[in-house]
Coordinates of C-alpha atoms in Angstrom, one line a residue:
M1 CA 18.5 24.3 -6.4
K2 CA 20.0 25.9 -3.2
V3 CA 23.0 24.5 -1.9
S4 CA 23.7 24.7 2.1
T5 CA 26.5 24.9 4.5
V6 CA 26.6 21.8 7.1
E7 CA 25.4 24.7 9.6
Q8 CA 22.4 25.6 7.3
M9 CA 21.3 22.2 7.1
R10 CA 21.3 21.6 11.0
G11 CA 19.2 24.6 11.1
L12 CA 16.8 23.2 8.4
D13 CA 16.7 19.9 10.6
S14 CA 16.0 22.0 13.9
A15 CA 13.3 23.9 12.1
A16 CA 11.7 20.7 10.8
V17 CA 11.6 19.2 14.2
E18 CA 10.6 22.3 16.2
K19 CA 8.1 24.3 13.6
Y20 CA 6.9 21.4 11.7
G21 CA 7.0 18.4 14.1
V22 CA 9.0 16.1 11.5
N23 CA 10.9 14.1 14.4
H24 CA 14.3 13.0 14.2
D25 CA 13.0 9.2 13.6
L26 CA 10.9 10.1 10.6
L27 CA 13.9 12.3 9.2
M28 CA 16.2 9.2 9.5
E29 CA 13.8 6.6 8.3
N30 CA 13.2 9.1 5.2
A31 CA 17.2 9.1 4.5
G32 CA 17.6 5.8 4.8
H33 CA 14.5 4.8 2.6
A34 CA 15.8 7.2 0.0
V35 CA 19.2 5.3 -0.2
Y36 CA 17.4 2.1 -0.3
Y37 CA 15.1 3.3 -3.4
V38 CA 18.2 4.4 -5.1
I39 CA 19.6 1.0 -4.7
L40 CA 16.8 -0.7 -6.1
R41 CA 16.3 1.2 -8.7
E42 CA 20.0 1.0 -9.8
M43 CA 20.9 -2.7 -9.7
G44 CA 17.9 -4.4 -7.4
V45 CA 17.8 -5.8 -3.8
R46 CA 16.7 -9.4 -3.8
G47 CA 19.4 -12.1 -4.3
R48 CA 21.8 -9.4 -4.3
R49 CA 24.7 -9.2 -1.5
F50 CA 25.6 -5.9 0.6
V51 CA 28.1 -4.7 2.7
V52 CA 26.9 -2.1 5.2
V53 CA 29.8 0.3 6.8
A54 CA 28.5 2.4 9.6
G55 CA 29.9 5.0 11.6
I56 CA 28.4 5.6 15.4
G57 CA 26.7 9.1 14.2
N58 CA 23.5 9.7 12.8
N59 CA 24.9 9.0 9.1
G60 CA 25.5 5.6 10.7
G61 CA 22.1 5.4 11.8
D62 CA 20.8 6.0 8.3
A63 CA 23.1 3.3 7.2
L64 CA 21.4 0.8 9.4
V65 CA 17.9 2.0 8.2
V66 CA 19.4 1.2 4.9
A67 CA 20.4 -2.2 6.2
R68 CA 17.0 -3.3 7.7
K69 CA 15.7 -2.2 4.6
L70 CA 17.8 -4.2 2.2
H71 CA 17.5 -7.2 4.6
S72 CA 13.4 -7.2 4.7
S73 CA 13.4 -6.8 0.7
G74 CA 15.3 -10.1 0.0
G75 CA 18.8 -8.5 0.2
D76 CA 21.8 -10.6 2.1
V77 CA 23.4 -8.1 4.5
R78 CA 26.3 -8.1 6.5
V79 CA 26.8 -4.9 8.7
F80 CA 30.2 -3.5 10.0
V81 CA 30.1 -0.7 12.7
V82 CA 33.1 1.0 12.7
G83 CA 33.6 2.3 16.6
D84 CA 32.0 1.5 19.6
P85 CA 28.3 1.2 19.5
S86 CA 27.7 2.6 22.8
G87 CA 28.2 5.8 21.1
Y88 CA 24.7 5.5 19.4
R89 CA 22.0 8.0 20.4
G90 CA 18.3 8.6 19.8
P91 CA 17.0 7.4 16.5
A92 CA 20.6 5.9 15.6
L93 CA 20.5 3.8 18.7
R94 CA 16.9 2.7 18.1
N95 CA 18.0 1.5 14.6
Y96 CA 21.4 -0.2 15.9
E97 CA 19.0 -2.2 18.3
I98 CA 16.5 -3.2 15.6
V99 CA 19.2 -4.2 13.3
S100 CA 20.9 -6.3 16.2
R101 CA 17.5 -8.0 16.7
M102 CA 16.8 -9.0 13.2
G103 CA 19.4 -11.5 12.5
I104 CA 21.7 -9.6 10.4
R105 CA 25.2 -10.3 10.5
L106 CA 26.6 -7.5 12.4
T107 CA 30.4 -7.0 13.3
V108 CA 31.9 -4.5 15.6
V109 CA 35.3 -3.1 13.9
S110 CA 37.4 -1.5 16.8
G111 CA 40.9 -2.6 15.4
E112 CA 42.9 -4.0 12.6
D113 CA 42.3 -7.5 13.5
Q114 CA 38.6 -7.0 12.3
L115 CA 40.0 -5.9 8.8
G116 CA 40.3 -9.5 7.3
E117 CA 36.7 -10.2 7.8
L118 CA 35.7 -6.8 6.2
R119 CA 38.0 -7.8 3.6
S120 CA 36.4 -10.9 2.8
S121 CA 32.8 -9.6 3.0
L122 CA 34.0 -6.8 0.6
A123 CA 35.3 -9.5 -2.0
W124 CA 31.7 -11.4 -1.6
C125 CA 29.3 -8.4 -2.0
D126 CA 27.6 -7.1 -4.9
A127 CA 27.7 -3.4 -3.5
V128 CA 28.7 -1.6 -0.4
V129 CA 26.5 1.2 1.4
D130 CA 29.0 3.8 3.1
G131 CA 27.6 5.5 6.1
L132 CA 30.9 5.9 8.0
F133 CA 31.2 9.7 8.3
G134 CA 28.5 12.5 7.4
T135 CA 28.9 16.0 6.4
G136 CA 30.0 17.5 9.9
L137 CA 33.5 16.0 9.5
S138 CA 36.3 18.3 10.6
R139 CA 39.4 16.4 10.9
D140 CA 41.6 14.2 8.9
I141 CA 41.0 10.5 9.3
S142 CA 43.2 8.2 10.7
G143 CA 43.5 4.8 12.3
I144 CA 40.8 2.1 12.0
H145 CA 38.8 4.4 10.2
R146 CA 41.2 5.2 7.5
S147 CA 41.8 1.6 7.0
V148 CA 38.0 0.9 6.3
I149 CA 37.8 3.2 3.9
E150 CA 41.0 2.1 1.9
E151 CA 39.8 -1.7 2.2
V152 CA 36.3 -0.3 0.3
N153 CA 38.1 1.6 -2.3
A154 CA 40.4 -1.1 -2.9
A155 CA 37.5 -3.8 -3.2
G156 CA 36.1 -1.8 -6.3
K157 CA 32.6 -2.4 -5.8
V158 CA 29.6 -0.2 -6.4
V159 CA 29.5 2.0 -3.5
F160 CA 26.2 4.1 -2.4
S161 CA 27.3 6.8 -0.1
V162 CA 24.7 8.2 2.8
D163 CA 24.6 12.1 2.2
I164 CA 28.4 12.5 1.6
P165 CA 31.2 10.0 0.6
S166 CA 33.0 9.6 4.0
G167 CA 36.0 11.5 4.3
I168 CA 34.7 14.7 2.2
G169 CA 34.2 17.9 4.1
G170 CA 30.8 19.0 4.2
D171 CA 31.7 22.8 3.7
D172 CA 34.8 22.5 1.2
G173 CA 34.5 19.3 -0.8
R174 CA 38.2 18.5 1.0
V175 CA 39.7 15.1 1.2
H176 CA 40.2 14.8 5.1
G177 CA 43.2 12.3 4.9
A178 CA 41.1 9.6 2.8
A179 CA 37.8 9.5 1.4
I180 CA 35.3 6.9 -0.1
K181 CA 35.1 6.9 -3.7
A182 CA 31.3 6.4 -4.5
A183 CA 29.5 5.5 -7.7
Y184 CA 26.4 7.4 -6.0
T185 CA 25.5 9.9 -3.6
V186 CA 22.1 10.4 -1.9
T187 CA 22.1 13.7 -0.3
F188 CA 19.2 14.9 2.2
G189 CA 17.4 18.2 2.3
L190 CA 19.6 20.2 -0.1
P191 CA 23.2 19.2 -1.6
K192 CA 25.9 20.4 0.7
L193 CA 28.9 22.8 -0.6
G194 CA 31.3 19.6 -0.1
N195 CA 28.6 17.9 -2.4
V196 CA 29.2 20.2 -5.4
L197 CA 32.6 21.2 -5.0
Y198 CA 35.5 19.6 -5.9
P199 CA 37.4 17.1 -5.3
G200 CA 34.2 16.1 -3.4
Y201 CA 32.0 16.0 -6.3
Y202 CA 34.4 13.6 -8.4
Y203 CA 34.3 11.5 -5.0
G204 CA 30.6 11.6 -5.0
G205 CA 29.8 10.1 -8.4
K206 CA 26.3 10.4 -9.7
L207 CA 24.6 12.9 -7.1
I208 CA 20.9 12.3 -6.1
V209 CA 19.0 14.9 -3.7
S210 CA 16.1 13.8 -1.5
H211 CA 14.4 16.3 0.5
I212 CA 13.1 13.9 3.1
S213 CA 10.0 15.5 4.2
F214 CA 11.6 19.1 4.5
P215 CA 8.6 21.8 3.7
P216 CA 9.6 23.8 0.6
E217 CA 9.8 27.1 2.5
L218 CA 12.8 25.6 4.2
Q219 CA 14.5 24.4 1.2
E220 CA 14.1 27.8 -0.4
S221 CA 15.0 29.9 2.5
P222 CA 16.3 33.2 1.9
D223 CA 19.1 32.8 4.5
I224 CA 20.5 30.0 2.0
R225 CA 22.2 32.4 -0.4
T226 CA 24.2 30.0 -2.7
E227 CA 22.6 27.9 -5.2
L228 CA 23.5 25.9 -8.2
N229 CA 23.9 28.0 -11.7
E230 CA 20.8 27.1 -13.8
P231 CA 21.3 29.8 -16.1
P232 CA 18.5 32.1 -17.5
R233 CA 17.3 31.4 -20.8
L234 CA 18.4 33.1 -23.7
P235 CA 16.5 36.3 -25.3
W236 CA 14.6 35.8 -28.2
R237 CA 16.8 36.4 -31.3
P238 CA 14.6 38.5 -33.8
P239 CA 14.5 37.5 -37.5
W240 CA 15.2 41.0 -38.3
G241 CA 17.9 41.7 -36.1
H242 CA 21.0 43.4 -37.7
K243 CA 24.7 43.5 -36.1
G244 CA 23.6 46.5 -33.6
T245 CA 20.5 44.5 -32.7
F246 CA 22.9 41.9 -30.8
G247 CA 25.2 44.2 -29.0
K248 CA 28.7 46.2 -29.4
L249 CA 31.8 45.3 -27.7
L250 CA 34.7 47.5 -27.4
A251 CA 37.8 45.1 -25.9
V252 CA 40.7 47.0 -24.7
A253 CA 43.4 44.6 -25.2
G254 CA 46.5 43.0 -26.2
A255 CA 50.4 43.9 -26.4
R256 CA 53.5 42.6 -28.0
N257 CA 53.8 39.1 -27.6
Y258 CA 50.4 38.7 -26.1
Y259 CA 48.3 38.1 -29.4
G260 CA 45.6 35.2 -28.1
A261 CA 44.4 37.2 -25.4
P262 CA 42.8 40.0 -27.7
Y263 CA 41.9 37.5 -30.3
F264 CA 39.9 35.3 -28.1
S265 CA 38.3 37.7 -26.1
S266 CA 37.1 39.9 -29.3
L267 CA 36.0 36.9 -31.3
S268 CA 34.2 35.0 -28.9
F269 CA 31.9 37.9 -28.6
L270 CA 31.0 37.0 -32.0
K271 CA 31.0 33.4 -31.8
A272 CA 28.4 33.3 -28.9
G273 CA 26.0 35.6 -30.6
G274 CA 27.3 39.1 -30.4
G275 CA 26.6 41.5 -33.1
Y276 CA 29.7 44.0 -33.5
S277 CA 33.1 43.2 -32.1
R278 CA 35.7 46.1 -32.2
L279 CA 39.4 45.6 -30.7
A280 CA 41.6 48.6 -29.4
A281 CA 45.0 47.4 -29.2
P282 CA 48.4 48.5 -29.9
R283 CA 48.8 49.2 -33.9
S284 CA 52.0 47.0 -34.1
V285 CA 50.2 43.6 -33.2
I286 CA 46.6 44.3 -35.1
P287 CA 48.0 42.9 -38.2
F288 CA 48.9 39.8 -36.6
I289 CA 45.6 39.3 -35.1
A290 CA 43.4 40.4 -38.2
A291 CA 45.5 37.7 -40.2
R292 CA 43.1 35.4 -37.9
A293 CA 40.0 37.2 -37.2
S294 CA 39.1 39.3 -40.0
E295 CA 35.6 39.3 -38.6
V296 CA 36.7 42.1 -35.8
V297 CA 36.9 45.7 -36.4
Y298 CA 40.2 47.1 -35.2
L299 CA 40.9 50.4 -33.7
P300 CA 44.9 51.0 -33.8
M301 CA 46.2 52.5 -30.7
D302 CA 49.6 54.2 -29.6
E303 CA 51.8 52.0 -27.8
T304 CA 54.8 52.0 -25.6
E305 CA 58.5 51.2 -26.6
S306 CA 57.7 47.7 -25.2
G307 CA 54.7 47.1 -27.3
A308 CA 52.3 47.6 -24.9
L309 CA 48.9 50.2 -24.6
A310 CA 50.2 53.6 -24.1
A311 CA 48.5 55.7 -21.0
S312 CA 47.9 58.4 -23.5
N313 CA 45.1 56.3 -25.2
A314 CA 42.7 56.9 -22.1
G315 CA 40.8 59.9 -23.4
R316 CA 40.5 58.3 -27.2
I317 CA 39.1 55.2 -26.0
L318 CA 36.6 56.6 -23.9
E319 CA 35.3 59.2 -26.9
L320 CA 35.5 55.8 -28.9
I321 CA 33.0 54.4 -26.5
D322 CA 30.5 57.1 -27.1
Q323 CA 31.3 57.6 -30.7
Y324 CA 30.1 53.7 -31.4
D325 CA 27.7 53.7 -28.9
I326 CA 29.3 50.7 -27.0
D327 CA 27.1 48.4 -25.1
V328 CA 29.8 46.5 -23.2
V329 CA 33.6 46.9 -22.7
V330 CA 36.4 44.2 -22.0
L331 CA 39.5 45.7 -20.2
G332 CA 42.6 44.0 -19.7
P333 CA 43.4 40.4 -21.2
G334 CA 46.6 40.3 -22.7
V335 CA 47.6 44.2 -21.9
S336 CA 51.1 43.1 -20.1
L337 CA 52.4 44.1 -16.9
D338 CA 53.9 47.2 -18.5
P339 CA 53.5 50.3 -16.1
E340 CA 51.6 52.4 -19.0
A341 CA 49.3 49.8 -19.4
Q342 CA 48.7 49.1 -16.1
S343 CA 48.1 53.0 -15.6
L344 CA 45.9 52.9 -18.4
V345 CA 43.7 50.3 -17.2
R346 CA 43.4 52.2 -13.7
A347 CA 42.6 55.2 -15.2
L348 CA 39.8 53.7 -17.5
A349 CA 38.0 51.6 -15.3
P350 CA 36.6 54.5 -12.9
E351 CA 35.4 56.2 -16.2
V352 CA 34.1 53.8 -18.5
D353 CA 30.2 54.6 -18.5
R354 CA 29.1 51.0 -19.7
P355 CA 29.1 47.4 -18.3
L356 CA 32.9 46.9 -18.0
I357 CA 34.4 43.3 -17.8
I358 CA 38.0 43.1 -16.4
D359 CA 40.1 40.2 -16.9
G360 CA 43.6 38.9 -16.9
D361 CA 46.4 41.8 -16.7
G362 CA 43.7 44.1 -15.9
L363 CA 42.9 42.4 -12.8
T364 CA 46.3 42.5 -11.9
A365 CA 46.4 46.5 -12.5
I366 CA 43.2 46.8 -10.3
S367 CA 44.5 44.9 -7.6
S368 CA 47.1 47.6 -6.6
D369 CA 44.2 49.8 -6.0
P370 CA 40.7 48.1 -5.8
S371 CA 39.2 51.3 -4.6
V372 CA 38.9 52.6 -8.3
L373 CA 35.7 50.1 -8.8
R374 CA 33.8 51.3 -5.9
S375 CA 33.2 54.6 -7.6
R376 CA 31.6 53.0 -10.9
G377 CA 27.9 53.8 -11.9
K378 CA 27.6 51.0 -14.1
P379 CA 27.8 47.3 -13.4
T380 CA 31.5 45.7 -13.2
V381 CA 32.2 42.0 -13.8
L382 CA 35.6 40.3 -12.2
T383 CA 36.8 37.0 -14.0
P384 CA 39.8 36.2 -11.6
H385 CA 41.5 32.9 -11.4
P386 CA 42.6 31.9 -7.8
G387 CA 46.0 33.8 -8.1
E388 CA 44.4 37.2 -9.6
M389 CA 42.1 36.6 -6.7
A390 CA 44.4 36.5 -4.1
R391 CA 45.9 39.7 -5.2
L392 CA 42.9 41.5 -5.1
L393 CA 41.7 40.6 -1.7
G394 CA 45.4 40.6 -0.5
K395 CA 45.4 36.9 0.6
S396 CA 47.3 33.7 -0.2
V397 CA 46.3 31.4 -2.8
G398 CA 45.7 28.7 -0.3
E399 CA 43.2 30.8 1.6
V400 CA 41.1 31.4 -1.5
E401 CA 41.2 27.7 -2.3
S402 CA 40.0 26.6 1.0
D403 CA 36.7 28.6 0.8
R404 CA 36.0 29.5 -2.5
V405 CA 32.3 30.4 -2.1
G406 CA 33.1 32.5 0.9
T407 CA 36.1 34.5 -0.8
A408 CA 34.0 35.0 -4.0
A409 CA 30.9 36.5 -2.0
R410 CA 33.3 38.7 -0.1
A411 CA 35.3 40.2 -3.1
A412 CA 32.0 40.7 -4.9
E413 CA 30.4 42.7 -1.6
E414 CA 33.9 44.6 -0.9
L415 CA 34.5 45.4 -4.9
K416 CA 30.9 46.0 -5.4
S417 CA 31.5 43.9 -8.7
Y418 CA 30.1 40.7 -10.3
V419 CA 32.8 38.1 -9.4
V420 CA 33.4 34.9 -11.3
L421 CA 36.3 32.7 -9.4
K422 CA 37.4 30.4 -12.1
G423 CA 38.1 26.7 -12.0
A424 CA 36.5 23.6 -11.5
H425 CA 32.9 24.4 -11.0
S426 CA 33.6 28.2 -11.2
V427 CA 31.8 30.2 -8.4
I428 CA 29.7 33.5 -9.5
S429 CA 29.1 35.9 -6.9
Y430 CA 26.8 38.8 -6.9
P431 CA 27.2 42.2 -5.2
D432 CA 24.5 41.9 -3.2
G433 CA 25.3 38.3 -1.5
R434 CA 23.9 35.8 -3.8
T435 CA 26.2 33.3 -5.2
F436 CA 26.1 30.6 -7.8
I437 CA 28.2 27.2 -8.4
N438 CA 28.5 26.6 -12.1
M439 CA 28.3 22.8 -12.8
S440 CA 29.4 22.9 -16.6
G441 CA 32.9 22.4 -18.2
N442 CA 36.1 19.8 -17.7
S443 CA 39.7 19.3 -16.8
G444 CA 40.4 20.3 -20.5
M445 CA 39.4 23.7 -20.1
G446 CA 42.5 24.4 -17.9
T447 CA 44.4 25.8 -20.7
A448 CA 46.0 29.1 -21.5
G449 CA 43.2 31.4 -23.7
A450 CA 40.2 29.8 -22.1
G451 CA 39.8 32.5 -19.9
D452 CA 39.9 35.0 -22.4
V453 CA 36.8 33.2 -24.4
L454 CA 35.2 33.2 -21.2
T455 CA 35.3 37.2 -21.2
G456 CA 34.1 37.6 -24.6
T457 CA 30.8 35.1 -23.9
I458 CA 30.1 37.0 -21.2
A459 CA 30.3 40.1 -23.1
A460 CA 27.9 38.4 -25.8
M461 CA 25.2 37.5 -23.4
V462 CA 25.1 41.4 -22.5
G463 CA 24.8 42.1 -25.9
L464 CA 21.9 39.6 -26.6
G465 CA 20.2 41.9 -24.2
L466 CA 20.4 39.9 -20.7
E467 CA 20.8 42.1 -17.5
V468 CA 24.4 41.9 -16.2
G469 CA 24.1 39.1 -13.6
D470 CA 22.1 36.9 -15.7
A471 CA 24.6 37.5 -18.6
V472 CA 27.5 36.5 -16.3
R473 CA 25.5 33.0 -15.2
A474 CA 24.7 32.6 -18.8
G475 CA 28.1 33.3 -20.4
V476 CA 29.6 30.8 -17.5
F477 CA 27.2 28.0 -18.6
I478 CA 27.5 28.4 -22.1
H479 CA 31.4 28.7 -21.9
G480 CA 31.5 25.5 -19.9
L481 CA 29.0 23.5 -22.3
S482 CA 31.4 24.7 -25.3
G483 CA 34.3 22.9 -23.6
D484 CA 32.2 19.9 -22.8
L485 CA 31.0 19.7 -26.5
A486 CA 34.7 20.0 -27.5
A487 CA 35.7 17.4 -25.1
A488 CA 32.9 15.1 -26.2
A489 CA 34.3 15.4 -29.9
K490 CA 38.0 15.1 -29.3
G491 CA 38.8 13.7 -25.5
E492 CA 40.0 16.4 -22.6
D493 CA 43.5 16.2 -23.2
G494 CA 44.7 18.6 -25.9
I495 CA 41.6 20.9 -26.0
T496 CA 42.6 24.6 -26.6
A497 CA 41.1 27.9 -26.3
E498 CA 40.5 27.6 -30.2
D499 CA 38.5 24.4 -29.6
I500 CA 36.1 26.2 -27.0
L501 CA 35.6 29.2 -29.0
Q502 CA 34.9 27.2 -32.2
W503 CA 32.1 25.2 -30.6
L504 CA 30.3 28.3 -28.9
P505 CA 28.0 28.4 -31.8
A506 CA 27.0 24.9 -31.2
A507 CA 26.8 25.6 -27.7
T508 CA 24.6 28.4 -28.0
K509 CA 22.4 26.4 -30.2
A510 CA 22.1 23.6 -27.8
M511 CA 20.7 26.0 -25.0
R512 CA 18.2 27.7 -27.5
D513 CA 17.0 23.9 -28.7
D514 CA 16.8 22.2 -25.7
Y515 CA 17.3 24.6 -22.7
E516 CA 15.6 22.0 -20.1
G517 CA 17.1 19.1 -21.3
V518 CA 20.8 20.6 -21.3
V519 CA 20.4 22.3 -18.0
R520 CA 18.9 19.0 -16.4
R521 CA 22.0 17.0 -17.4
Y522 CA 24.0 19.1 -15.2
M523 CA 21.8 19.4 -12.1
P524 CA 21.5 16.6 -9.7
E525 CA 18.4 14.3 -9.8
V526 CA 15.9 14.8 -7.4
I527 CA 13.6 11.9 -5.9

């Protein structure tokens, strides 16, 4: 499913009107009916009591359509218009005039003195329809509008938001001062970025999409290059396969005091379905890792005095890649900031003639000279968290977090790499400009070592035979699914990377046994 910016959705609106004759009145009617239908389905209408909070823009007009449909179907409705109704235009004005004539109790809220009536009505009602602000909000909310939002949230009633919870930015999911906490959000045409990026996704509750008569060719416009990550199906696993059939990994990772990163990145490859995992690590750390992961094959490397990988290992590592016919290489987890280890990463990156996944301390090494990636002939995957992304692009963490989708897309293009900007709803960008927002995962995965498990999981998808871009999407989704299975069993508090690692086989099995059912659980409902 595509995901649009606010400006792209305005373009779809204009095209629907100008090219197809789907006029604004019809779009508003369809939007209001979609919200009404969800209310009818979820809680019923006849005999129920509703408060409709409407702003003076088109979002408020949509809410007024909902109000008259609830009223005509036997609901008891009270409408509160926040702002000066003289600001209504076009179809919003026409719906305001209709509601005003229908005998629906309507109050204009222009100051704090009307809040008492709103408060008593919120105590009286069964549910609230939120149509205060739409997706185009670009300023922090203050004054009477903020007070209304706070009153709605304090009432604790079921809230149905129109298009997006009021107060959430349509392009960034940011809370603009204050925001409605909805139980359901019905969004129109396509989900907007603010509907699926955090914290907006949290504030929206259950997300439902109604296409409101947009022709399919508009919804699938090639100009909209962001979509939800509906991962590819896993390749068939032949019954006669052997360890070489399912991929061979070489992980270059680890340093003294960094035992977890090499352990998780090499073993997760096997746990997610890969066939043969080799780990090139400093010789002094291998006995400690081998005590936990005897399934991995170890390649002891020369080390520095501090216990990091020596720069002199570069030639040998390249020879081992050819000698063992390696399918995918992981470079960087836990190699430390030792100058020789950092130099080794920069020396290997342009020379590895295999799909290459760079993570952790490897990203720090690359950030000092990202140009080493541009000469690579094979695909490169980068898996930065926001701090690592900031270093790669020479930006602040704040700049990265304020535009996660745009930042990931720019990094993928500039570095000619597949980029996974990790975080709640990780963003995956391809070098060709396509971007995917992943919907699996939970807060329990914000723990040390989780990213190393992700690295090995992506590598396993390459080993199973997926093209690298597809492998990234499948790996990120399965990694999040594994974390969700762990959370379902144990709760989000206290999940460790080991838990995510141990649930990988179950996550992969779920994807094979019930692909459509698993993926559907993470996608918005379409009505």
